[in-house]
PDB file of C-alpha atoms in Angstrom:
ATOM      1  CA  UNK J  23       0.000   0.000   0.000  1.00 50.00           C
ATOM      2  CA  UNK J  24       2.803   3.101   0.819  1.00 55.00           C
ATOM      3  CA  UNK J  25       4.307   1.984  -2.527  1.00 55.00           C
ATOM      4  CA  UNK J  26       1.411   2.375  -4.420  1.00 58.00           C
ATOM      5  CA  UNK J  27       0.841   5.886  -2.681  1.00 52.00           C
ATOM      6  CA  UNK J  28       4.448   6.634  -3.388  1.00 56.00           C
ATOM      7  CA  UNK J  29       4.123   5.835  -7.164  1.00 57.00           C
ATOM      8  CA  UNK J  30       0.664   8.123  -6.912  1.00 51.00           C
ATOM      9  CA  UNK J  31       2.001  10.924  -5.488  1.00 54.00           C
ATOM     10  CA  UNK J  32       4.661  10.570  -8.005  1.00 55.00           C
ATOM     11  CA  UNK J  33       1.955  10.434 -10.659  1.00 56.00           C
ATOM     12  CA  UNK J  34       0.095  13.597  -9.683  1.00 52.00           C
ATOM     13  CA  UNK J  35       3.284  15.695  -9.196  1.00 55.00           C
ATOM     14  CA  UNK J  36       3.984  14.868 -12.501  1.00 56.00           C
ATOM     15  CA  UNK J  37       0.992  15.472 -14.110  1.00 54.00           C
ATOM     16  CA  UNK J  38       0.858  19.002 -12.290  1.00 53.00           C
ATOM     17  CA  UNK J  39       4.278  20.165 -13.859  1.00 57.00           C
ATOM     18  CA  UNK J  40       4.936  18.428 -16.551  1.00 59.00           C
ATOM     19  CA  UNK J  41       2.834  21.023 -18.680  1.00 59.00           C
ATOM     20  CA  UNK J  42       5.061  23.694 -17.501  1.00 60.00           C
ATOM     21  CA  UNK J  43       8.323  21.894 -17.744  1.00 60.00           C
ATOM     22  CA  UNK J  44       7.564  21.406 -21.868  1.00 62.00           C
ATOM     23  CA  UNK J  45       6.632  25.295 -22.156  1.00 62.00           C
ATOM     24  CA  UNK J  46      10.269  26.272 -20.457  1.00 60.00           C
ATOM     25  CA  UNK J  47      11.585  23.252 -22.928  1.00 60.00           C
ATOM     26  CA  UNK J  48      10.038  24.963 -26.041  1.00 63.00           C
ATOM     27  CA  UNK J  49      11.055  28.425 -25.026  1.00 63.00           C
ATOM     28  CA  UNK J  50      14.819  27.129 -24.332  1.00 56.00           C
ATOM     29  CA  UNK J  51      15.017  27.596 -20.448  1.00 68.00           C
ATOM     30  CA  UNK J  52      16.242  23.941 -19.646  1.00 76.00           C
ATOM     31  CA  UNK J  53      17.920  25.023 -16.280  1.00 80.00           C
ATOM     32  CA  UNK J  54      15.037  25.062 -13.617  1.00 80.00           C
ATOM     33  CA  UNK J  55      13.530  21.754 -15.957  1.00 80.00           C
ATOM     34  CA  UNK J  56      16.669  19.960 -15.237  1.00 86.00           C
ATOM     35  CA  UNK J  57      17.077  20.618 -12.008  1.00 90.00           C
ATOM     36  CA  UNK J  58      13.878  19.895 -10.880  1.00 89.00           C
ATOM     37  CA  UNK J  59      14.194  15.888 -12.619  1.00 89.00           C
ATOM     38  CA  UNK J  60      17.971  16.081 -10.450  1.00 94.00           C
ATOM     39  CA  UNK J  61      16.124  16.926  -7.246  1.00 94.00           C
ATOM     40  CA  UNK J  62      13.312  14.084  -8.059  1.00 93.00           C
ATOM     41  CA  UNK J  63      16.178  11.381  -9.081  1.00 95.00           C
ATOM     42  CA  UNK J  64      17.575  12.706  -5.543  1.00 96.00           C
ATOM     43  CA  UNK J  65      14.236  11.779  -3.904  1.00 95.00           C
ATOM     44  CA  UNK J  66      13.704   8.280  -5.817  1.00 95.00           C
ATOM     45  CA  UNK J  67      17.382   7.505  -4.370  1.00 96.00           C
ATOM     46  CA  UNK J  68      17.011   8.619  -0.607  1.00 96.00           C
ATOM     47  CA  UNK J  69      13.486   7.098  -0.700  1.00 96.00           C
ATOM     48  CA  UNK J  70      15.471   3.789  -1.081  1.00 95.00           C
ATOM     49  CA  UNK J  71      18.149   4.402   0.543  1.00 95.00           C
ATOM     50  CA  UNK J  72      16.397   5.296   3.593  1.00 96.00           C
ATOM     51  CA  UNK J  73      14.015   1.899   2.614  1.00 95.00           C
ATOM     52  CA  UNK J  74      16.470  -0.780   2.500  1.00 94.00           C
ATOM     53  CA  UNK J  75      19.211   0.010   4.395  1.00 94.00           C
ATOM     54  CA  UNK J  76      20.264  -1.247   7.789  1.00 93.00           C
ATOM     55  CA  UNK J  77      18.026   1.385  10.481  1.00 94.00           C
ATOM     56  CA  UNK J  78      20.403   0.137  13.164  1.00 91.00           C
ATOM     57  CA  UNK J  79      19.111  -3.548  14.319  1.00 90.00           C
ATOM     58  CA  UNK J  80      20.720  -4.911  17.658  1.00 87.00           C
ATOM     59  CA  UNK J  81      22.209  -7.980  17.263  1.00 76.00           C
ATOM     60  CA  UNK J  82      22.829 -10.526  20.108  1.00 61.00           C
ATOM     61  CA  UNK J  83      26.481 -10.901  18.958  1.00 55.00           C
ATOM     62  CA  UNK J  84      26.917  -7.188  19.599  1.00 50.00           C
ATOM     63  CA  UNK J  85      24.831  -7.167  22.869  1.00 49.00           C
ATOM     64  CA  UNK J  86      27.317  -9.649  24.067  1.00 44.00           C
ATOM     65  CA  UNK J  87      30.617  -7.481  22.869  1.00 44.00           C
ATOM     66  CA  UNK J  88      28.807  -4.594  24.569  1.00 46.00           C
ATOM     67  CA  UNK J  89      28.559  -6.311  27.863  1.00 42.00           C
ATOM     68  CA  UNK J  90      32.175  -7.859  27.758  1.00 37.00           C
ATOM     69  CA  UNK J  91      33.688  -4.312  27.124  1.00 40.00           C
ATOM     70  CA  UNK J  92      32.577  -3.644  30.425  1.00 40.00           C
ATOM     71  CA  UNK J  93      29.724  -0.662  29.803  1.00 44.00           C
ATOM     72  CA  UNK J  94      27.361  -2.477  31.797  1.00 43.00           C
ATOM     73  CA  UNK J  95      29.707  -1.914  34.466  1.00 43.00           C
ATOM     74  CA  UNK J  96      31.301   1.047  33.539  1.00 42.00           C
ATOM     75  CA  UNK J  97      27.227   2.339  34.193  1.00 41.00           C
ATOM     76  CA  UNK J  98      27.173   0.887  37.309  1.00 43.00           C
ATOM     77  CA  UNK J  99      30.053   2.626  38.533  1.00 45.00           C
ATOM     78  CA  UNK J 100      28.305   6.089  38.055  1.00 41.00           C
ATOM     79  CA  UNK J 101      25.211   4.882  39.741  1.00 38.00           C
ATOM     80  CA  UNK J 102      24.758   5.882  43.501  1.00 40.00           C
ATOM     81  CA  UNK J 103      24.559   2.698  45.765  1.00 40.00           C
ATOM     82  CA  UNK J 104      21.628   4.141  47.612  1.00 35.00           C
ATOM     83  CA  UNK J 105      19.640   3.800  43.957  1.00 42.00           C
ATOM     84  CA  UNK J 106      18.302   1.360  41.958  1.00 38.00           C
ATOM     85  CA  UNK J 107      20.630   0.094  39.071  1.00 45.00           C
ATOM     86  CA  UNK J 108      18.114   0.776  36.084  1.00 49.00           C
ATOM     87  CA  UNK J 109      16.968  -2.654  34.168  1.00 50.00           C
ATOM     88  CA  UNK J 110      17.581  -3.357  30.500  1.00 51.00           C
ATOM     89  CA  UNK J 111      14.557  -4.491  28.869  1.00 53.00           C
ATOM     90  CA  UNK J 112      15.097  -8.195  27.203  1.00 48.00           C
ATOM     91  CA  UNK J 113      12.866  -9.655  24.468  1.00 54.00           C
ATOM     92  CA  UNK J 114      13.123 -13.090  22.824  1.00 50.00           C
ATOM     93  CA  UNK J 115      16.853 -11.988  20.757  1.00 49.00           C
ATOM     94  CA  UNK J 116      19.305  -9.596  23.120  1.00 54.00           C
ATOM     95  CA  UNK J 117      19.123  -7.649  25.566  1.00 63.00           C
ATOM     96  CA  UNK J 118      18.149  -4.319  24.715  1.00 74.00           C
ATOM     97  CA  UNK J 119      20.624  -1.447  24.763  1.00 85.00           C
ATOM     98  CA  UNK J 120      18.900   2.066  26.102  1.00 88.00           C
ATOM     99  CA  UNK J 121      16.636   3.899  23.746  1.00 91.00           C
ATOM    100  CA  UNK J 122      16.360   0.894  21.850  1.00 91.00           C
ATOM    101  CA  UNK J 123      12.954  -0.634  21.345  1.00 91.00           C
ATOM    102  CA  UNK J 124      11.934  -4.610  19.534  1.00 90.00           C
ATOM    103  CA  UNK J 125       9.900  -3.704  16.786  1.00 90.00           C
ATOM    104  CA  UNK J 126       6.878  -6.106  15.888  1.00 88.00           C
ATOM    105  CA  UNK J 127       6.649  -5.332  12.385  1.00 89.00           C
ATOM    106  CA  UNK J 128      10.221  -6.299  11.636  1.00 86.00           C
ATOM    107  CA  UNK J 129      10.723  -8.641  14.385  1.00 85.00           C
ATOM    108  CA  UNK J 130      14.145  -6.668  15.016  1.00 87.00           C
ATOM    109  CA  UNK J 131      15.541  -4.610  18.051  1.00 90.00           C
ATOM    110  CA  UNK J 132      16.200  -1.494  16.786  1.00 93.00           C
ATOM    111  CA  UNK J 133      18.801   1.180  17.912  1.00 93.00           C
ATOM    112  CA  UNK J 134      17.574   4.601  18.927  1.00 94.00           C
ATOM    113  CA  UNK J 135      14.212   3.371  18.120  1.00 94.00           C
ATOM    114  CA  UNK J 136      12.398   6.198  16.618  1.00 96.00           C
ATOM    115  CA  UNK J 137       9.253   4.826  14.795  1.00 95.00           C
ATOM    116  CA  UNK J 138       8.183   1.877  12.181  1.00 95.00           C
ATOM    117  CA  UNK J 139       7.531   3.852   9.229  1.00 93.00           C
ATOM    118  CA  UNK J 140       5.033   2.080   6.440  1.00 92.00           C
ATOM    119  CA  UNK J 141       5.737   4.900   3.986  1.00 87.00           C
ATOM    120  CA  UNK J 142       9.535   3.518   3.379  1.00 91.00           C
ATOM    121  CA  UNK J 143       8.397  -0.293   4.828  1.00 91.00           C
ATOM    122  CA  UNK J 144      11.255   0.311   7.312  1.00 94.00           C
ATOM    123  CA  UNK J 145      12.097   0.889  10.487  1.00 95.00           C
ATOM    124  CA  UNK J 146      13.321   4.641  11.208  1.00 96.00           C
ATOM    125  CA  UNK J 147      16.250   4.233  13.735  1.00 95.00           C
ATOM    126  CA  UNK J 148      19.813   5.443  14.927  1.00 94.00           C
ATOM    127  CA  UNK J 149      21.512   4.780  11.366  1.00 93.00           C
ATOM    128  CA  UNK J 150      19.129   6.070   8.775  1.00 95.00           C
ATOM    129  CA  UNK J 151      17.276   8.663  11.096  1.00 96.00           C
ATOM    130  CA  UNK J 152      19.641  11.758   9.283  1.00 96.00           C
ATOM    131  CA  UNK J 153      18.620  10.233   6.014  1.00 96.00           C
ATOM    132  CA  UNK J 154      14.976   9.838   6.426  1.00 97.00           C
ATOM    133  CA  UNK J 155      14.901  13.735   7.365  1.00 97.00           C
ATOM    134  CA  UNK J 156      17.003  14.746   4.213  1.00 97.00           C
ATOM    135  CA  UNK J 157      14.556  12.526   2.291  1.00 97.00           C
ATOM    136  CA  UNK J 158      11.535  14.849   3.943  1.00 97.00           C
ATOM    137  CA  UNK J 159      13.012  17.760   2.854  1.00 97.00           C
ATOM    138  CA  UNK J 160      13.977  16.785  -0.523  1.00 97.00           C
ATOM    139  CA  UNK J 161      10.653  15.415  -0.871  1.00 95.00           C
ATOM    140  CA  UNK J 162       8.963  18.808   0.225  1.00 97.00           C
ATOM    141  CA  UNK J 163      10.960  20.820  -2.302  1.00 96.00           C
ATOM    142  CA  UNK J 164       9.579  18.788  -4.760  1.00 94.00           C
ATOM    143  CA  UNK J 165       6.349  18.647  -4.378  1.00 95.00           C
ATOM    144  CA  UNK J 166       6.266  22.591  -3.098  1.00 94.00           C
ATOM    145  CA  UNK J 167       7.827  23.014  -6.780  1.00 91.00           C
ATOM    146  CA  UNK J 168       5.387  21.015  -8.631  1.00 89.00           C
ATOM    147  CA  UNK J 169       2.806  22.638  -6.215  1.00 91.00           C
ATOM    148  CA  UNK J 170       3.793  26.050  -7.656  1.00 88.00           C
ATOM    149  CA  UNK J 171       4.287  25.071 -11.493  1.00 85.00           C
ATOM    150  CA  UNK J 172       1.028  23.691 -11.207  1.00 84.00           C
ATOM    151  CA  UNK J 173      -0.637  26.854  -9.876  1.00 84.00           C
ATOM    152  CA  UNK J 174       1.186  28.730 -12.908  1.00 81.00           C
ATOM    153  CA  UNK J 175      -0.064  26.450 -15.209  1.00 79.00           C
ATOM    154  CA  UNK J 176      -3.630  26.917 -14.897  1.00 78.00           C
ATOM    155  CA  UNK J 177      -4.922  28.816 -18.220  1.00 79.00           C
ATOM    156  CA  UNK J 178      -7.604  31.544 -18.028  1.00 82.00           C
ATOM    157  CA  UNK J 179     -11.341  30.665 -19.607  1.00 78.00           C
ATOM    158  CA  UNK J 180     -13.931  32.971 -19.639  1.00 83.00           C
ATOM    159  CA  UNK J 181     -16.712  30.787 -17.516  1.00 82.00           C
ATOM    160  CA  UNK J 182     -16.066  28.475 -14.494  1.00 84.00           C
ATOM    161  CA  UNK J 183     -17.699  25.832 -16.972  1.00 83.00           C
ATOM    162  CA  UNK J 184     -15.403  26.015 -19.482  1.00 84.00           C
ATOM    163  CA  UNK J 185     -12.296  26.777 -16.992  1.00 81.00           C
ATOM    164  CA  UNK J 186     -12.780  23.622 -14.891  1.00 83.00           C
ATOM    165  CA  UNK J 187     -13.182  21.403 -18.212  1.00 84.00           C
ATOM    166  CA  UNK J 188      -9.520  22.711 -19.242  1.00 82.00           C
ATOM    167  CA  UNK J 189      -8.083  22.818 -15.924  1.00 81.00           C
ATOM    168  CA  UNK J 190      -9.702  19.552 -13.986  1.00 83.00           C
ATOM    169  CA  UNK J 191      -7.256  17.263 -14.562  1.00 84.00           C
ATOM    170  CA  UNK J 192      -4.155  19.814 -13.418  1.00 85.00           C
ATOM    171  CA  UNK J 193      -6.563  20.651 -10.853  1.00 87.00           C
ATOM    172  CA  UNK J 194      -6.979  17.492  -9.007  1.00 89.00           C
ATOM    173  CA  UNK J 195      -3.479  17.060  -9.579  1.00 87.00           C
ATOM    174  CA  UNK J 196      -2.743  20.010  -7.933  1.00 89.00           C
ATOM    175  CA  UNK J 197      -5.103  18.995  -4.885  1.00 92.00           C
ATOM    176  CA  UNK J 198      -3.323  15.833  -4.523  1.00 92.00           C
ATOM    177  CA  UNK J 199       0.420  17.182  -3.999  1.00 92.00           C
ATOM    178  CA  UNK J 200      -1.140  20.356  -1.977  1.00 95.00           C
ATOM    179  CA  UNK J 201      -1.957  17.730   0.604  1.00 95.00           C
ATOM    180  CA  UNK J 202       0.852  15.663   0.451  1.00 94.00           C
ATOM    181  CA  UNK J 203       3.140  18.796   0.573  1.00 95.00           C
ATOM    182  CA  UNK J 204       0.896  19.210   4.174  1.00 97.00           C
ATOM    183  CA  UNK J 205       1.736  16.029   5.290  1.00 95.00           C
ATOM    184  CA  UNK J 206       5.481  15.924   4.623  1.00 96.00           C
ATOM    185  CA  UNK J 207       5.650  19.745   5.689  1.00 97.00           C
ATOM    186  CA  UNK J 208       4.057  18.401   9.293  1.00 97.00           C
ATOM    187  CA  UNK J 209       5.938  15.306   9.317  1.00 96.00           C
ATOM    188  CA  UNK J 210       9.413  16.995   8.438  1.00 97.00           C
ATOM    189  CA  UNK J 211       8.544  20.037  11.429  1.00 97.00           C
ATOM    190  CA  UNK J 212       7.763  17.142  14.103  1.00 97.00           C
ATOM    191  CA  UNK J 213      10.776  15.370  13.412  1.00 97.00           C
ATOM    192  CA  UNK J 214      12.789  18.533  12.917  1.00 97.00           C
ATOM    193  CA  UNK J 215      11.602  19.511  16.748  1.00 97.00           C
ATOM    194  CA  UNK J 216      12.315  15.953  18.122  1.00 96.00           C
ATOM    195  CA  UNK J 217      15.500  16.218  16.778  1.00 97.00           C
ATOM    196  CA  UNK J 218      16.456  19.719  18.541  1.00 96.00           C
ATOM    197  CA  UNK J 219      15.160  18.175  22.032  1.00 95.00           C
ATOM    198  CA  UNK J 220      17.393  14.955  21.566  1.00 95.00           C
ATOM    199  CA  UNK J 221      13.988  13.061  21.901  1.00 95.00           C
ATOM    200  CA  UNK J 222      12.268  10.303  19.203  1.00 96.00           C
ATOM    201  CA  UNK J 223       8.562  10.032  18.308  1.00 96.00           C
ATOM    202  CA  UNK J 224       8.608   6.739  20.288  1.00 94.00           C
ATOM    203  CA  UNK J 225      10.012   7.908  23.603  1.00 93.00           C
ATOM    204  CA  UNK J 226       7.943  11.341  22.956  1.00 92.00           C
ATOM    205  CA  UNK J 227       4.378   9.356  22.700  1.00 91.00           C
ATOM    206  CA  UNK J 228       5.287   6.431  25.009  1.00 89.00           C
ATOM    207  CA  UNK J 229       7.301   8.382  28.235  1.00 87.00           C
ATOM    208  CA  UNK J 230       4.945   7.227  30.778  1.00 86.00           C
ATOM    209  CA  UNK J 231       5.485   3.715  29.691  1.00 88.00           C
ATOM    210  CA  UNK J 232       9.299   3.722  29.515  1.00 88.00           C
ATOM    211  CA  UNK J 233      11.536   3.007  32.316  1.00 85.00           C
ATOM    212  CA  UNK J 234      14.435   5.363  31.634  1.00 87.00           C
ATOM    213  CA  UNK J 235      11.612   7.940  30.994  1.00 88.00           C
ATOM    214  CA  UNK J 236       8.945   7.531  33.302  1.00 83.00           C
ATOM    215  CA  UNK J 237       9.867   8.641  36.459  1.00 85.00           C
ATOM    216  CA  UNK J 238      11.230  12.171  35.046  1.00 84.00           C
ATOM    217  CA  UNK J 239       9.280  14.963  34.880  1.00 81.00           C
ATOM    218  CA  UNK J 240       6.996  16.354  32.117  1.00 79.00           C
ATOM    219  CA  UNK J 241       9.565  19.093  30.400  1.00 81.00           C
ATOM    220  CA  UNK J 242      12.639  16.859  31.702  1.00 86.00           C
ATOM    221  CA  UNK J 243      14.863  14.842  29.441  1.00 89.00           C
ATOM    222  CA  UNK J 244      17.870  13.578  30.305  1.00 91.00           C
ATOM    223  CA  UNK J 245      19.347  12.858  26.806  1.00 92.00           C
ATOM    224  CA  UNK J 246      19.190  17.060  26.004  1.00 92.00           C
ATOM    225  CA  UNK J 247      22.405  18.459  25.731  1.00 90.00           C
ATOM    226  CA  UNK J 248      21.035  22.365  24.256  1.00 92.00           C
ATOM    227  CA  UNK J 249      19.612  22.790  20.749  1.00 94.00           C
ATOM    228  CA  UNK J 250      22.540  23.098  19.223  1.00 95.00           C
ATOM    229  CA  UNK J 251      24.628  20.106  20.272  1.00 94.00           C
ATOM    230  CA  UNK J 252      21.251  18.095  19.990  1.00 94.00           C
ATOM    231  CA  UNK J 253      21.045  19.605  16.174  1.00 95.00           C
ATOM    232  CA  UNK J 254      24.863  18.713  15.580  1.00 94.00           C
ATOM    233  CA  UNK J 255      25.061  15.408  17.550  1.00 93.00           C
ATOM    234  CA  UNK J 256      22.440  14.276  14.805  1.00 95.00           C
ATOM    235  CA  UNK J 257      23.348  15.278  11.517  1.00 94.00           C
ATOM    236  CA  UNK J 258      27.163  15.526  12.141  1.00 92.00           C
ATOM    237  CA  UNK J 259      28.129  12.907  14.265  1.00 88.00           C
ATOM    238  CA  UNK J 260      28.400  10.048  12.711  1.00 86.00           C
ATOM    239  CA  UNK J 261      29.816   7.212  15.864  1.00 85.00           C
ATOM    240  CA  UNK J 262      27.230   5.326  17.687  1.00 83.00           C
ATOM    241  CA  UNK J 263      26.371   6.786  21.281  1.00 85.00           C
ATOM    242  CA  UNK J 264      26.460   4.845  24.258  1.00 86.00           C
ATOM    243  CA  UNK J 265      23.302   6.638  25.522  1.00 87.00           C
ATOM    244  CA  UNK J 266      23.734   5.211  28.901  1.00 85.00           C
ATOM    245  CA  UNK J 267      26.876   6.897  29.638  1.00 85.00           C
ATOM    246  CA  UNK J 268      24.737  10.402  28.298  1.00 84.00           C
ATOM    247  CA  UNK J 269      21.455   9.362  30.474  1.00 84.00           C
ATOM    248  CA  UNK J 270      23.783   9.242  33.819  1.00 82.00           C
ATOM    249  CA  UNK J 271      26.022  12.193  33.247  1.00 74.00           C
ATOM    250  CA  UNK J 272      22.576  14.025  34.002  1.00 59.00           C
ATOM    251  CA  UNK J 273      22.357  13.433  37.342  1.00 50.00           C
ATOM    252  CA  UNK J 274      19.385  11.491  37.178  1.00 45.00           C
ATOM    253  CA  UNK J 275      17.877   8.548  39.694  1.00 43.00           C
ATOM    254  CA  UNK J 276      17.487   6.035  37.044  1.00 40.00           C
ATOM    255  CA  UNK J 277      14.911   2.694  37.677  1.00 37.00           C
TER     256      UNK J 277
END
């Protein structure tokens, strides 16, 4: 089903500019037509990219390493003896790192779990988080583009009659990529917001229900560092975080 949407909304962006990229064609300005079909070939790519590549699954092997290298203890070291040492979650493969979460859909533990997205058929986690943001953005310039082209492309009539029989088709067209320019425009701002709190759609709709989470307090989270270094820590830093050694630093009473 989110394929068949993808290769719609495809379909109706194309329809709503393609009339407009042949009329720059014919008059000779080929620079805004090619890079428009550059920024969609961008799109196709991340949209697969971000699709089949590894979100950042937790493998027992690696739970194991993790363990041996001494974090576990390492953790415990920084935790007052007067509190509780907090308890990893374990499902049926490993034992689950923190801010990690076992997703149903693809049976997989996932690394800075963020949320199972069906648009991309893929999980949206610590290693292709960056990319699925870069794809929303991409993916909003397009269809803002196409959203625009088609508005220009509407030609005048002198009834409504006769204007909606020449304009219906780019019309509906239009319709179509107006709303999915609002969805991607509202998806791209929550994520965008998450990202500058150092916070994920799962641990943001599921707090009360998390044990690293729950016992902080409504505008408290212990993994923000500042906008900034929450903003950089994401789209520039590249090694995996050991998020426990981050969640203690804070000074919190963990579970």
């Amino acid at each position: 089903m989110a394929k068949d949407e993808q290769r719609f909304a495809r379909h109706a962006t194309l329809t709503a500019i393609l009339p407009n990229l042949r009329k720059q064609e014919e008059t000779g300005e080929l620079t805004l037509p090619v890079l428009f079909v550059l920024l969609v070939l961008v799109s196709v790519l991340l949209y697969f990219a971000v699709s089949l590549m590894d979100p950042g699954f937790v493998l027992s092997d690696d739970c194991d390493l993790q363990f041996t290298l001494g974090i576990a203890e390492e953790t415990q070291d920084m935790i007052p003896q007067t509190t509780k040492s907090i308890r990893l979650r374990r499902c049926g493969h490993c034992l689950q790192p923190m801010r990690s979460k076992h997703c149903q859909t693809c049976q997989h533990c996932v690394r800075r779990y963020d949320h199972h997205c069906p648009w991309i058929e893929n999980c949206v986690g610590e290693r292709n988080h960056r990319w699925f943001v870069l794809y929303l953005a991409v993916q909003l310039v397009v269809l803002l583009w196409g959203l625009y082209m088609a508005w220009s492309g509407f030609s005048h009539a002198p009834t409504w009659q006769l204007w909606l029989r020449t304009n219906g088709v780019l019309l509906g067209a239009a319709a179509v990529v107006a709303v999915l320019s609002l969805t991607v425009l509202l998806l791209l701002g929550s994520h965008l917001y998450l990202v500058s709190l150092n916070t994920t759609t799962w641990e943001f709709m599921s707090r009360h229900r998390i044990s690293y989470l729950k016992h902080c307090g409504v505008d408290e989270n212990p993994f923000d560092r500042g906008t900034l270094r929450n903003l950089w820590g994401f789209f520039c830093v590249w090694e995996p975080v050991v998020w426990e050694h981050v969640y203690f630093k804070q000074g919190n009473d963990p579970i």
